[in-house]
Amino acid sequence: MEVHLNISITKEAIVKLREVMSSSDMQSPVLKIHFAGFGWGGPRMGLALDEHDENENYIVKEDIKISIDQRLNDFMQTGNNIMVDFRNSAYGSGFIVSGGSSC
């Protein structure tokens, strides 16, 4: 089942996600954005790569399946964008997910 949510992925994240997904042993990998508790400015989110479950909702961005934790839906309905990015810095490199509610 496909759903329509307000999620953006930067070009850097798309390149890295495709690289990671193609090197995985999964038949149908999906990027999962999950609820990781509350922070000072709203919900905290985490990312995981997992096998696609046919019963979960997802969207497709740039051929990447993205599933979102149902607990984040209330925060996404505020009209704010969830952004997935990949950054390299002097401190390391990795994916960053931000957005949701603005308190």
PDB file of N, CA and C in Angstrom:
ATOM      1  N   MET A   1       0.852  -1.176   0.000  1.00  0.00           N
ATOM      2  CA  MET A   1       0.000   0.000   0.000  1.00  0.00           C
ATOM      3  C   MET A   1       0.898   1.240   0.000  1.00  0.00           C
ATOM      4  N   GLU A   2       0.543   2.213  -0.796  1.00  0.00           N
ATOM      5  CA  GLU A   2       1.334   3.436  -0.885  1.00  0.00           C
ATOM      6  C   GLU A   2       0.573   4.586  -0.234  1.00  0.00           C
ATOM      7  N   VAL A   3       1.311   5.429   0.508  1.00  0.00           N
ATOM      8  CA  VAL A   3       0.725   6.601   1.137  1.00  0.00           C
ATOM      9  C   VAL A   3       1.490   7.823   0.668  1.00  0.00           C
ATOM     10  N   HIS A   4       0.905   9.003   0.864  1.00  0.00           N
ATOM     11  CA  HIS A   4       1.539  10.237   0.425  1.00  0.00           C
ATOM     12  C   HIS A   4       1.869  11.082   1.650  1.00  0.00           C
ATOM     13  N   LEU A   5       3.147  11.254   1.904  1.00  0.00           N
ATOM     14  CA  LEU A   5       3.617  12.015   3.046  1.00  0.00           C
ATOM     15  C   LEU A   5       4.600  13.062   2.561  1.00  0.00           C
ATOM     16  N   ASN A   6       4.850  14.049   3.380  1.00  0.00           N
ATOM     17  CA  ASN A   6       5.715  15.161   3.032  1.00  0.00           C
ATOM     18  C   ASN A   6       7.156  14.855   3.454  1.00  0.00           C
ATOM     19  N   ILE A   7       7.878  14.114   2.609  1.00  0.00           N
ATOM     20  CA  ILE A   7       9.252  13.711   2.899  1.00  0.00           C
ATOM     21  C   ILE A   7      10.138  14.125   1.737  1.00  0.00           C
ATOM     22  N   SER A   8      11.296  14.690   2.049  1.00  0.00           N
ATOM     23  CA  SER A   8      12.287  15.060   1.034  1.00  0.00           C
ATOM     24  C   SER A   8      13.588  14.318   1.313  1.00  0.00           C
ATOM     25  N   ILE A   9      14.306  13.985   0.241  1.00  0.00           N
ATOM     26  CA  ILE A   9      15.611  13.342   0.363  1.00  0.00           C
ATOM     27  C   ILE A   9      16.592  14.154  -0.473  1.00  0.00           C
ATOM     28  N   THR A  10      17.710  14.534   0.129  1.00  0.00           N
ATOM     29  CA  THR A  10      18.710  15.294  -0.618  1.00  0.00           C
ATOM     30  C   THR A  10      19.398  14.403  -1.647  1.00  0.00           C
ATOM     31  N   LYS A  11      20.033  15.024  -2.626  1.00  0.00           N
ATOM     32  CA  LYS A  11      20.758  14.271  -3.653  1.00  0.00           C
ATOM     33  C   LYS A  11      21.855  13.411  -3.044  1.00  0.00           C
ATOM     34  N   GLU A  12      22.550  13.953  -2.038  1.00  0.00           N
ATOM     35  CA  GLU A  12      23.612  13.201  -1.373  1.00  0.00           C
ATOM     36  C   GLU A  12      23.068  11.949  -0.704  1.00  0.00           C
ATOM     37  N   ALA A  13      21.903  12.075  -0.054  1.00  0.00           N
ATOM     38  CA  ALA A  13      21.291  10.928   0.621  1.00  0.00           C
ATOM     39  C   ALA A  13      20.805   9.892  -0.397  1.00  0.00           C
ATOM     40  N   ILE A  14      20.275  10.337  -1.525  1.00  0.00           N
ATOM     41  CA  ILE A  14      19.806   9.410  -2.549  1.00  0.00           C
ATOM     42  C   ILE A  14      20.961   8.553  -3.053  1.00  0.00           C
ATOM     43  N   VAL A  15      22.078   9.192  -3.353  1.00  0.00           N
ATOM     44  CA  VAL A  15      23.250   8.464  -3.848  1.00  0.00           C
ATOM     45  C   VAL A  15      23.699   7.429  -2.824  1.00  0.00           C
ATOM     46  N   LYS A  16      23.816   7.833  -1.567  1.00  0.00           N
ATOM     47  CA  LYS A  16      24.301   6.934  -0.522  1.00  0.00           C
ATOM     48  C   LYS A  16      23.285   5.829  -0.233  1.00  0.00           C
ATOM     49  N   LEU A  17      21.986   6.166  -0.205  1.00  0.00           N
ATOM     50  CA  LEU A  17      20.958   5.148   0.038  1.00  0.00           C
ATOM     51  C   LEU A  17      20.958   4.093  -1.062  1.00  0.00           C
ATOM     52  N   ARG A  18      21.072   4.522  -2.296  1.00  0.00           N
ATOM     53  CA  ARG A  18      21.118   3.552  -3.402  1.00  0.00           C
ATOM     54  C   ARG A  18      22.327   2.631  -3.256  1.00  0.00           C
ATOM     55  N   GLU A  19      23.457   3.206  -2.857  1.00  0.00           N
ATOM     56  CA  GLU A  19      24.670   2.423  -2.653  1.00  0.00           C
ATOM     57  C   GLU A  19      24.471   1.383  -1.539  1.00  0.00           C
ATOM     58  N   VAL A  20      23.921   1.829  -0.413  1.00  0.00           N
ATOM     59  CA  VAL A  20      23.701   0.936   0.731  1.00  0.00           C
ATOM     60  C   VAL A  20      22.667  -0.133   0.395  1.00  0.00           C
ATOM     61  N   MET A  21      21.570   0.260  -0.240  1.00  0.00           N
ATOM     62  CA  MET A  21      20.511  -0.688  -0.565  1.00  0.00           C
ATOM     63  C   MET A  21      20.972  -1.727  -1.581  1.00  0.00           C
ATOM     64  N   SER A  22      21.765  -1.313  -2.562  1.00  0.00           N
ATOM     65  CA  SER A  22      22.227  -2.265  -3.575  1.00  0.00           C
ATOM     66  C   SER A  22      23.244  -3.248  -3.004  1.00  0.00           C
ATOM     67  N   SER A  23      23.952  -2.859  -1.960  1.00  0.00           N
ATOM     68  CA  SER A  23      24.939  -3.764  -1.359  1.00  0.00           C
ATOM     69  C   SER A  23      24.343  -4.649  -0.267  1.00  0.00           C
ATOM     70  N   SER A  24      23.055  -4.457   0.061  1.00  0.00           N
ATOM     71  CA  SER A  24      22.427  -5.274   1.098  1.00  0.00           C
ATOM     72  C   SER A  24      21.983  -6.611   0.507  1.00  0.00           C
ATOM     73  N   ASP A  25      21.747  -7.573   1.374  1.00  0.00           N
ATOM     74  CA  ASP A  25      21.266  -8.888   0.956  1.00  0.00           C
ATOM     75  C   ASP A  25      19.742  -8.958   0.907  1.00  0.00           C
ATOM     76  N   MET A  26      19.071  -7.854   1.134  1.00  0.00           N
ATOM     77  CA  MET A  26      17.614  -7.841   1.204  1.00  0.00           C
ATOM     78  C   MET A  26      16.997  -7.894  -0.193  1.00  0.00           C
ATOM     79  N   GLN A  27      15.888  -8.623  -0.309  1.00  0.00           N
ATOM     80  CA  GLN A  27      15.171  -8.725  -1.576  1.00  0.00           C
ATOM     81  C   GLN A  27      14.485  -7.413  -1.932  1.00  0.00           C
ATOM     82  N   SER A  28      13.836  -6.802  -0.938  1.00  0.00           N
ATOM     83  CA  SER A  28      13.078  -5.569  -1.154  1.00  0.00           C
ATOM     84  C   SER A  28      13.329  -4.615   0.022  1.00  0.00           C
ATOM     85  N   PRO A  29      14.495  -3.946   0.033  1.00  0.00           N
ATOM     86  CA  PRO A  29      14.812  -3.076   1.168  1.00  0.00           C
ATOM     87  C   PRO A  29      13.940  -1.825   1.207  1.00  0.00           C
ATOM     88  N   VAL A  30      13.642  -1.380   2.415  1.00  0.00           N
ATOM     89  CA  VAL A  30      12.864  -0.164   2.621  1.00  0.00           C
ATOM     90  C   VAL A  30      13.565   0.653   3.706  1.00  0.00           C
ATOM     91  N   LEU A  31      13.611   1.959   3.508  1.00  0.00           N
ATOM     92  CA  LEU A  31      14.142   2.866   4.516  1.00  0.00           C
ATOM     93  C   LEU A  31      13.015   3.170   5.489  1.00  0.00           C
ATOM     94  N   LYS A  32      13.222   2.857   6.755  1.00  0.00           N
ATOM     95  CA  LYS A  32      12.182   3.087   7.756  1.00  0.00           C
ATOM     96  C   LYS A  32      12.549   4.287   8.618  1.00  0.00           C
ATOM     97  N   ILE A  33      11.615   5.232   8.708  1.00  0.00           N
ATOM     98  CA  ILE A  33      11.762   6.379   9.599  1.00  0.00           C
ATOM     99  C   ILE A  33      10.907   6.057  10.812  1.00  0.00           C
ATOM    100  N   HIS A  34      11.563   5.926  11.970  1.00  0.00           N
ATOM    101  CA  HIS A  34      10.826   5.505  13.159  1.00  0.00           C
ATOM    102  C   HIS A  34      10.859   6.558  14.256  1.00  0.00           C
ATOM    103  N   PHE A  35       9.865   6.495  15.116  1.00  0.00           N
ATOM    104  CA  PHE A  35       9.747   7.378  16.274  1.00  0.00           C
ATOM    105  C   PHE A  35      10.769   6.941  17.309  1.00  0.00           C
ATOM    106  N   ALA A  36      11.582   7.891  17.788  1.00  0.00           N
ATOM    107  CA  ALA A  36      12.638   7.573  18.756  1.00  0.00           C
ATOM    108  C   ALA A  36      12.480   8.384  20.040  1.00  0.00           C
ATOM    109  N   GLY A  37      11.258   8.785  20.371  1.00  0.00           N
ATOM    110  CA  GLY A  37      11.010   9.541  21.595  1.00  0.00           C
ATOM    111  C   GLY A  37      10.843  11.021  21.308  1.00  0.00           C
ATOM    112  N   PHE A  38      10.743  11.794  22.387  1.00  0.00           N
ATOM    113  CA  PHE A  38      10.566  13.232  22.247  1.00  0.00           C
ATOM    114  C   PHE A  38      11.824  13.969  22.667  1.00  0.00           C
ATOM    115  N   GLY A  39      12.102  15.039  21.953  1.00  0.00           N
ATOM    116  CA  GLY A  39      13.198  15.926  22.291  1.00  0.00           C
ATOM    117  C   GLY A  39      12.642  17.295  22.625  1.00  0.00           C
ATOM    118  N   TRP A  40      13.513  18.249  22.799  1.00  0.00           N
ATOM    119  CA  TRP A  40      13.114  19.597  23.182  1.00  0.00           C
ATOM    120  C   TRP A  40      12.206  20.239  22.133  1.00  0.00           C
ATOM    121  N   GLY A  41      12.465  19.989  20.846  1.00  0.00           N
ATOM    122  CA  GLY A  41      11.707  20.649  19.785  1.00  0.00           C
ATOM    123  C   GLY A  41      10.675  19.772  19.112  1.00  0.00           C
ATOM    124  N   GLY A  42      10.369  18.624  19.690  1.00  0.00           N
ATOM    125  CA  GLY A  42       9.378  17.743  19.071  1.00  0.00           C
ATOM    126  C   GLY A  42       9.863  16.319  19.040  1.00  0.00           C
ATOM    127  N   PRO A  43       9.328  15.531  18.117  1.00  0.00           N
ATOM    128  CA  PRO A  43       9.699  14.111  18.086  1.00  0.00           C
ATOM    129  C   PRO A  43      11.112  13.919  17.559  1.00  0.00           C
ATOM    130  N   ARG A  44      11.782  12.906  18.088  1.00  0.00           N
ATOM    131  CA  ARG A  44      13.077  12.488  17.552  1.00  0.00           C
ATOM    132  C   ARG A  44      12.816  11.320  16.624  1.00  0.00           C
ATOM    133  N   MET A  45      13.551  11.275  15.535  1.00  0.00           N
ATOM    134  CA  MET A  45      13.360  10.223  14.547  1.00  0.00           C
ATOM    135  C   MET A  45      14.656   9.482  14.319  1.00  0.00           C
ATOM    136  N   GLY A  46      14.538   8.228  13.951  1.00  0.00           N
ATOM    137  CA  GLY A  46      15.685   7.405  13.606  1.00  0.00           C
ATOM    138  C   GLY A  46      15.460   6.758  12.250  1.00  0.00           C
ATOM    139  N   LEU A  47      16.547   6.249  11.678  1.00  0.00           N
ATOM    140  CA  LEU A  47      16.481   5.591  10.375  1.00  0.00           C
ATOM    141  C   LEU A  47      16.956   4.151  10.510  1.00  0.00           C
ATOM    142  N   ALA A  48      16.356   3.268   9.738  1.00  0.00           N
ATOM    143  CA  ALA A  48      16.785   1.876   9.682  1.00  0.00           C
ATOM    144  C   ALA A  48      16.509   1.347   8.281  1.00  0.00           C
ATOM    145  N   LEU A  49      17.319   0.417   7.852  1.00  0.00           N
ATOM    146  CA  LEU A  49      17.098  -0.274   6.593  1.00  0.00           C
ATOM    147  C   LEU A  49      16.582  -1.660   6.936  1.00  0.00           C
ATOM    148  N   ASP A  50      15.448  -2.032   6.367  1.00  0.00           N
ATOM    149  CA  ASP A  50      14.827  -3.306   6.710  1.00  0.00           C
ATOM    150  C   ASP A  50      14.150  -3.884   5.470  1.00  0.00           C
ATOM    151  N   GLU A  51      13.786  -5.152   5.561  1.00  0.00           N
ATOM    152  CA  GLU A  51      13.040  -5.812   4.492  1.00  0.00           C
ATOM    153  C   GLU A  51      11.616  -5.263   4.477  1.00  0.00           C
ATOM    154  N   HIS A  52      11.081  -5.044   3.302  1.00  0.00           N
ATOM    155  CA  HIS A  52       9.729  -4.505   3.160  1.00  0.00           C
ATOM    156  C   HIS A  52       8.694  -5.527   3.613  1.00  0.00           C
ATOM    157  N   ASP A  53       7.752  -5.074   4.440  1.00  0.00           N
ATOM    158  CA  ASP A  53       6.620  -5.877   4.901  1.00  0.00           C
ATOM    159  C   ASP A  53       5.411  -5.452   4.069  1.00  0.00           C
ATOM    160  N   GLU A  54       4.740  -6.387   3.431  1.00  0.00           N
ATOM    161  CA  GLU A  54       3.623  -6.058   2.541  1.00  0.00           C
ATOM    162  C   GLU A  54       2.475  -5.349   3.244  1.00  0.00           C
ATOM    163  N   ASN A  55       2.392  -5.440   4.572  1.00  0.00           N
ATOM    164  CA  ASN A  55       1.300  -4.820   5.321  1.00  0.00           C
ATOM    165  C   ASN A  55       1.596  -3.386   5.753  1.00  0.00           C
ATOM    166  N   GLU A  56       2.800  -2.886   5.491  1.00  0.00           N
ATOM    167  CA  GLU A  56       3.126  -1.529   5.924  1.00  0.00           C
ATOM    168  C   GLU A  56       2.921  -0.521   4.805  1.00  0.00           C
ATOM    169  N   ASN A  57       2.627   0.703   5.194  1.00  0.00           N
ATOM    170  CA  ASN A  57       2.462   1.798   4.249  1.00  0.00           C
ATOM    171  C   ASN A  57       3.830   2.350   3.880  1.00  0.00           C
ATOM    172  N   TYR A  58       3.962   2.834   2.663  1.00  0.00           N
ATOM    173  CA  TYR A  58       5.232   3.395   2.223  1.00  0.00           C
ATOM    174  C   TYR A  58       4.985   4.426   1.129  1.00  0.00           C
ATOM    175  N   ILE A  59       6.028   5.209   0.875  1.00  0.00           N
ATOM    176  CA  ILE A  59       6.048   6.100  -0.278  1.00  0.00           C
ATOM    177  C   ILE A  59       7.276   5.738  -1.089  1.00  0.00           C
ATOM    178  N   VAL A  60       7.352   6.206  -2.313  1.00  0.00           N
ATOM    179  CA  VAL A  60       8.518   5.968  -3.159  1.00  0.00           C
ATOM    180  C   VAL A  60       9.059   7.320  -3.593  1.00  0.00           C
ATOM    181  N   LYS A  61      10.317   7.559  -3.287  1.00  0.00           N
ATOM    182  CA  LYS A  61      11.020   8.775  -3.709  1.00  0.00           C
ATOM    183  C   LYS A  61      12.295   8.336  -4.417  1.00  0.00           C
ATOM    184  N   GLU A  62      12.443   8.715  -5.668  1.00  0.00           N
ATOM    185  CA  GLU A  62      13.652   8.389  -6.432  1.00  0.00           C
ATOM    186  C   GLU A  62      13.944   6.882  -6.385  1.00  0.00           C
ATOM    187  N   ASP A  63      12.925   6.059  -6.545  1.00  0.00           N
ATOM    188  CA  ASP A  63      13.025   4.593  -6.520  1.00  0.00           C
ATOM    189  C   ASP A  63      13.396   4.019  -5.152  1.00  0.00           C
ATOM    190  N   ILE A  64      13.294   4.812  -4.115  1.00  0.00           N
ATOM    191  CA  ILE A  64      13.590   4.356  -2.752  1.00  0.00           C
ATOM    192  C   ILE A  64      12.280   4.262  -1.988  1.00  0.00           C
ATOM    193  N   LYS A  65      11.978   3.062  -1.476  1.00  0.00           N
ATOM    194  CA  LYS A  65      10.778   2.886  -0.658  1.00  0.00           C
ATOM    195  C   LYS A  65      11.064   3.417   0.735  1.00  0.00           C
ATOM    196  N   ILE A  66      10.132   4.218   1.247  1.00  0.00           N
ATOM    197  CA  ILE A  66      10.274   4.807   2.577  1.00  0.00           C
ATOM    198  C   ILE A  66       9.014   4.506   3.373  1.00  0.00           C
ATOM    199  N   SER A  67       9.207   3.912   4.539  1.00  0.00           N
ATOM    200  CA  SER A  67       8.110   3.613   5.460  1.00  0.00           C
ATOM    201  C   SER A  67       8.239   4.543   6.656  1.00  0.00           C
ATOM    202  N   ILE A  68       7.107   5.013   7.159  1.00  0.00           N
ATOM    203  CA  ILE A  68       7.144   5.918   8.305  1.00  0.00           C
ATOM    204  C   ILE A  68       6.343   5.335   9.457  1.00  0.00           C
ATOM    205  N   ASP A  69       6.906   5.455  10.636  1.00  0.00           N
ATOM    206  CA  ASP A  69       6.254   4.993  11.864  1.00  0.00           C
ATOM    207  C   ASP A  69       4.925   5.717  12.028  1.00  0.00           C
ATOM    208  N   GLN A  70       3.855   4.978  12.263  1.00  0.00           N
ATOM    209  CA  GLN A  70       2.522   5.558  12.411  1.00  0.00           C
ATOM    210  C   GLN A  70       2.468   6.601  13.524  1.00  0.00           C
ATOM    211  N   ARG A  71       3.309   6.460  14.545  1.00  0.00           N
ATOM    212  CA  ARG A  71       3.292   7.415  15.658  1.00  0.00           C
ATOM    213  C   ARG A  71       3.745   8.803  15.229  1.00  0.00           C
ATOM    214  N   LEU A  72       4.394   8.928  14.086  1.00  0.00           N
ATOM    215  CA  LEU A  72       4.842  10.236  13.598  1.00  0.00           C
ATOM    216  C   LEU A  72       3.786  10.958  12.770  1.00  0.00           C
ATOM    217  N   ASN A  73       2.713  10.283  12.415  1.00  0.00           N
ATOM    218  CA  ASN A  73       1.694  10.891  11.547  1.00  0.00           C
ATOM    219  C   ASN A  73       1.135  12.198  12.095  1.00  0.00           C
ATOM    220  N   ASP A  74       0.865  12.282  13.400  1.00  0.00           N
ATOM    221  CA  ASP A  74       0.327  13.516  13.970  1.00  0.00           C
ATOM    222  C   ASP A  74       1.268  14.694  13.757  1.00  0.00           C
ATOM    223  N   PHE A  75       2.549  14.448  13.832  1.00  0.00           N
ATOM    224  CA  PHE A  75       3.528  15.525  13.673  1.00  0.00           C
ATOM    225  C   PHE A  75       3.696  15.900  12.205  1.00  0.00           C
ATOM    226  N   MET A  76       3.519  14.945  11.324  1.00  0.00           N
ATOM    227  CA  MET A  76       3.653  15.225   9.901  1.00  0.00           C
ATOM    228  C   MET A  76       2.458  15.999   9.373  1.00  0.00           C
ATOM    229  N   GLN A  77       1.309  15.874   9.996  1.00  0.00           N
ATOM    230  CA  GLN A  77       0.119  16.566   9.530  1.00  0.00           C
ATOM    231  C   GLN A  77       0.188  18.066   9.784  1.00  0.00           C
ATOM    232  N   THR A  78       1.204  18.525  10.504  1.00  0.00           N
ATOM    233  CA  THR A  78       1.354  19.953  10.745  1.00  0.00           C
ATOM    234  C   THR A  78       1.800  20.681   9.482  1.00  0.00           C
ATOM    235  N   GLY A  79       2.135  19.930   8.431  1.00  0.00           N
ATOM    236  CA  GLY A  79       2.578  20.540   7.183  1.00  0.00           C
ATOM    237  C   GLY A  79       4.086  20.706   7.110  1.00  0.00           C
ATOM    238  N   ASN A  80       4.783  20.328   8.163  1.00  0.00           N
ATOM    239  CA  ASN A  80       6.235  20.417   8.142  1.00  0.00           C
ATOM    240  C   ASN A  80       6.823  19.262   7.350  1.00  0.00           C
ATOM    241  N   ASN A  81       7.948  19.500   6.763  1.00  0.00           N
ATOM    242  CA  ASN A  81       8.625  18.538   5.925  1.00  0.00           C
ATOM    243  C   ASN A  81       9.592  17.690   6.753  1.00  0.00           C
ATOM    244  N   ILE A  82       9.686  16.409   6.438  1.00  0.00           N
ATOM    245  CA  ILE A  82      10.728  15.559   7.006  1.00  0.00           C
ATOM    246  C   ILE A  82      11.815  15.455   5.953  1.00  0.00           C
ATOM    247  N   MET A  83      13.038  15.741   6.356  1.00  0.00           N
ATOM    248  CA  MET A  83      14.171  15.761   5.442  1.00  0.00           C
ATOM    249  C   MET A  83      15.161  14.656   5.813  1.00  0.00           C
ATOM    250  N   VAL A  84      15.565  13.867   4.807  1.00  0.00           N
ATOM    251  CA  VAL A  84      16.611  12.861   4.977  1.00  0.00           C
ATOM    252  C   VAL A  84      17.821  13.373   4.214  1.00  0.00           C
ATOM    253  N   ASP A  85      18.962  13.449   4.908  1.00  0.00           N
ATOM    254  CA  ASP A  85      20.188  13.993   4.324  1.00  0.00           C
ATOM    255  C   ASP A  85      21.346  13.063   4.650  1.00  0.00           C
ATOM    256  N   PHE A  86      22.438  13.187   3.913  1.00  0.00           N
ATOM    257  CA  PHE A  86      23.685  12.489   4.215  1.00  0.00           C
ATOM    258  C   PHE A  86      24.787  13.525   4.206  1.00  0.00           C
ATOM    259  N   ARG A  87      25.581  13.536   5.262  1.00  0.00           N
ATOM    260  CA  ARG A  87      26.643  14.545   5.367  1.00  0.00           C
ATOM    261  C   ARG A  87      27.977  13.915   5.717  1.00  0.00           C
ATOM    262  N   ASN A  88      29.016  14.487   5.133  1.00  0.00           N
ATOM    263  CA  ASN A  88      30.397  14.176   5.493  1.00  0.00           C
ATOM    264  C   ASN A  88      30.951  15.387   6.218  1.00  0.00           C
ATOM    265  N   SER A  89      31.615  15.166   7.344  1.00  0.00           N
ATOM    266  CA  SER A  89      32.223  16.279   8.066  1.00  0.00           C
ATOM    267  C   SER A  89      33.496  15.795   8.751  1.00  0.00           C
ATOM    268  N   ALA A  90      34.179  16.705   9.387  1.00  0.00           N
ATOM    269  CA  ALA A  90      35.389  16.356  10.129  1.00  0.00           C
ATOM    270  C   ALA A  90      35.071  15.411  11.289  1.00  0.00           C
ATOM    271  N   TYR A  91      33.824  15.371  11.699  1.00  0.00           N
ATOM    272  CA  TYR A  91      33.402  14.528  12.826  1.00  0.00           C
ATOM    273  C   TYR A  91      32.911  13.155  12.389  1.00  0.00           C
ATOM    274  N   GLY A  92      32.816  12.931  11.082  1.00  0.00           N
ATOM    275  CA  GLY A  92      32.339  11.662  10.565  1.00  0.00           C
ATOM    276  C   GLY A  92      31.296  11.876   9.487  1.00  0.00           C
ATOM    277  N   SER A  93      30.685  10.790   9.063  1.00  0.00           N
ATOM    278  CA  SER A  93      29.654  10.890   8.038  1.00  0.00           C
ATOM    279  C   SER A  93      28.473  10.023   8.442  1.00  0.00           C
ATOM    280  N   GLY A  94      27.300  10.402   7.926  1.00  0.00           N
ATOM    281  CA  GLY A  94      26.124   9.615   8.242  1.00  0.00           C
ATOM    282  C   GLY A  94      24.849  10.282   7.773  1.00  0.00           C
ATOM    283  N   PHE A  95      23.762   9.547   7.938  1.00  0.00           N
ATOM    284  CA  PHE A  95      22.450  10.045   7.578  1.00  0.00           C
ATOM    285  C   PHE A  95      21.880  10.888   8.699  1.00  0.00           C
ATOM    286  N   ILE A  96      21.106  11.894   8.308  1.00  0.00           N
ATOM    287  CA  ILE A  96      20.434  12.774   9.272  1.00  0.00           C
ATOM    288  C   ILE A  96      18.970  12.855   8.848  1.00  0.00           C
ATOM    289  N   VAL A  97      18.084  12.684   9.810  1.00  0.00           N
ATOM    290  CA  VAL A  97      16.661  12.858   9.548  1.00  0.00           C
ATOM    291  C   VAL A  97      16.173  13.965  10.470  1.00  0.00           C
ATOM    292  N   SER A  98      15.480  14.948   9.888  1.00  0.00           N
ATOM    293  CA  SER A  98      15.020  16.085  10.685  1.00  0.00           C
ATOM    294  C   SER A  98      13.658  16.531  10.192  1.00  0.00           C
ATOM    295  N   GLY A  99      12.988  17.317  11.013  1.00  0.00           N
ATOM    296  CA  GLY A  99      11.681  17.845  10.650  1.00  0.00           C
ATOM    297  C   GLY A  99      10.619  17.357  11.593  1.00  0.00           C
ATOM    298  N   GLY A 100       9.369  17.410  11.124  1.00  0.00           N
ATOM    299  CA  GLY A 100       8.250  16.981  11.942  1.00  0.00           C
ATOM    300  C   GLY A 100       7.553  18.169  12.552  1.00  0.00           C
ATOM    301  N   SER A 101       7.354  18.137  13.856  1.00  0.00           N
ATOM    302  CA  SER A 101       6.621  19.182  14.549  1.00  0.00           C
ATOM    303  C   SER A 101       7.525  20.360  14.873  1.00  0.00           C
ATOM    304  N   SER A 102       6.963  21.534  14.850  1.00  0.00           N
ATOM    305  CA  SER A 102       7.708  22.707  15.302  1.00  0.00           C
ATOM    306  C   SER A 102       7.009  23.238  16.541  1.00  0.00           C
ATOM    307  N   CYS A 103       7.650  23.081  17.675  1.00  0.00           N
ATOM    308  CA  CYS A 103       7.058  23.514  18.951  1.00  0.00           C
ATOM    309  C   CYS A 103       7.371  24.968  19.198  1.00  0.00           C
TER     310      CYS A 103
END
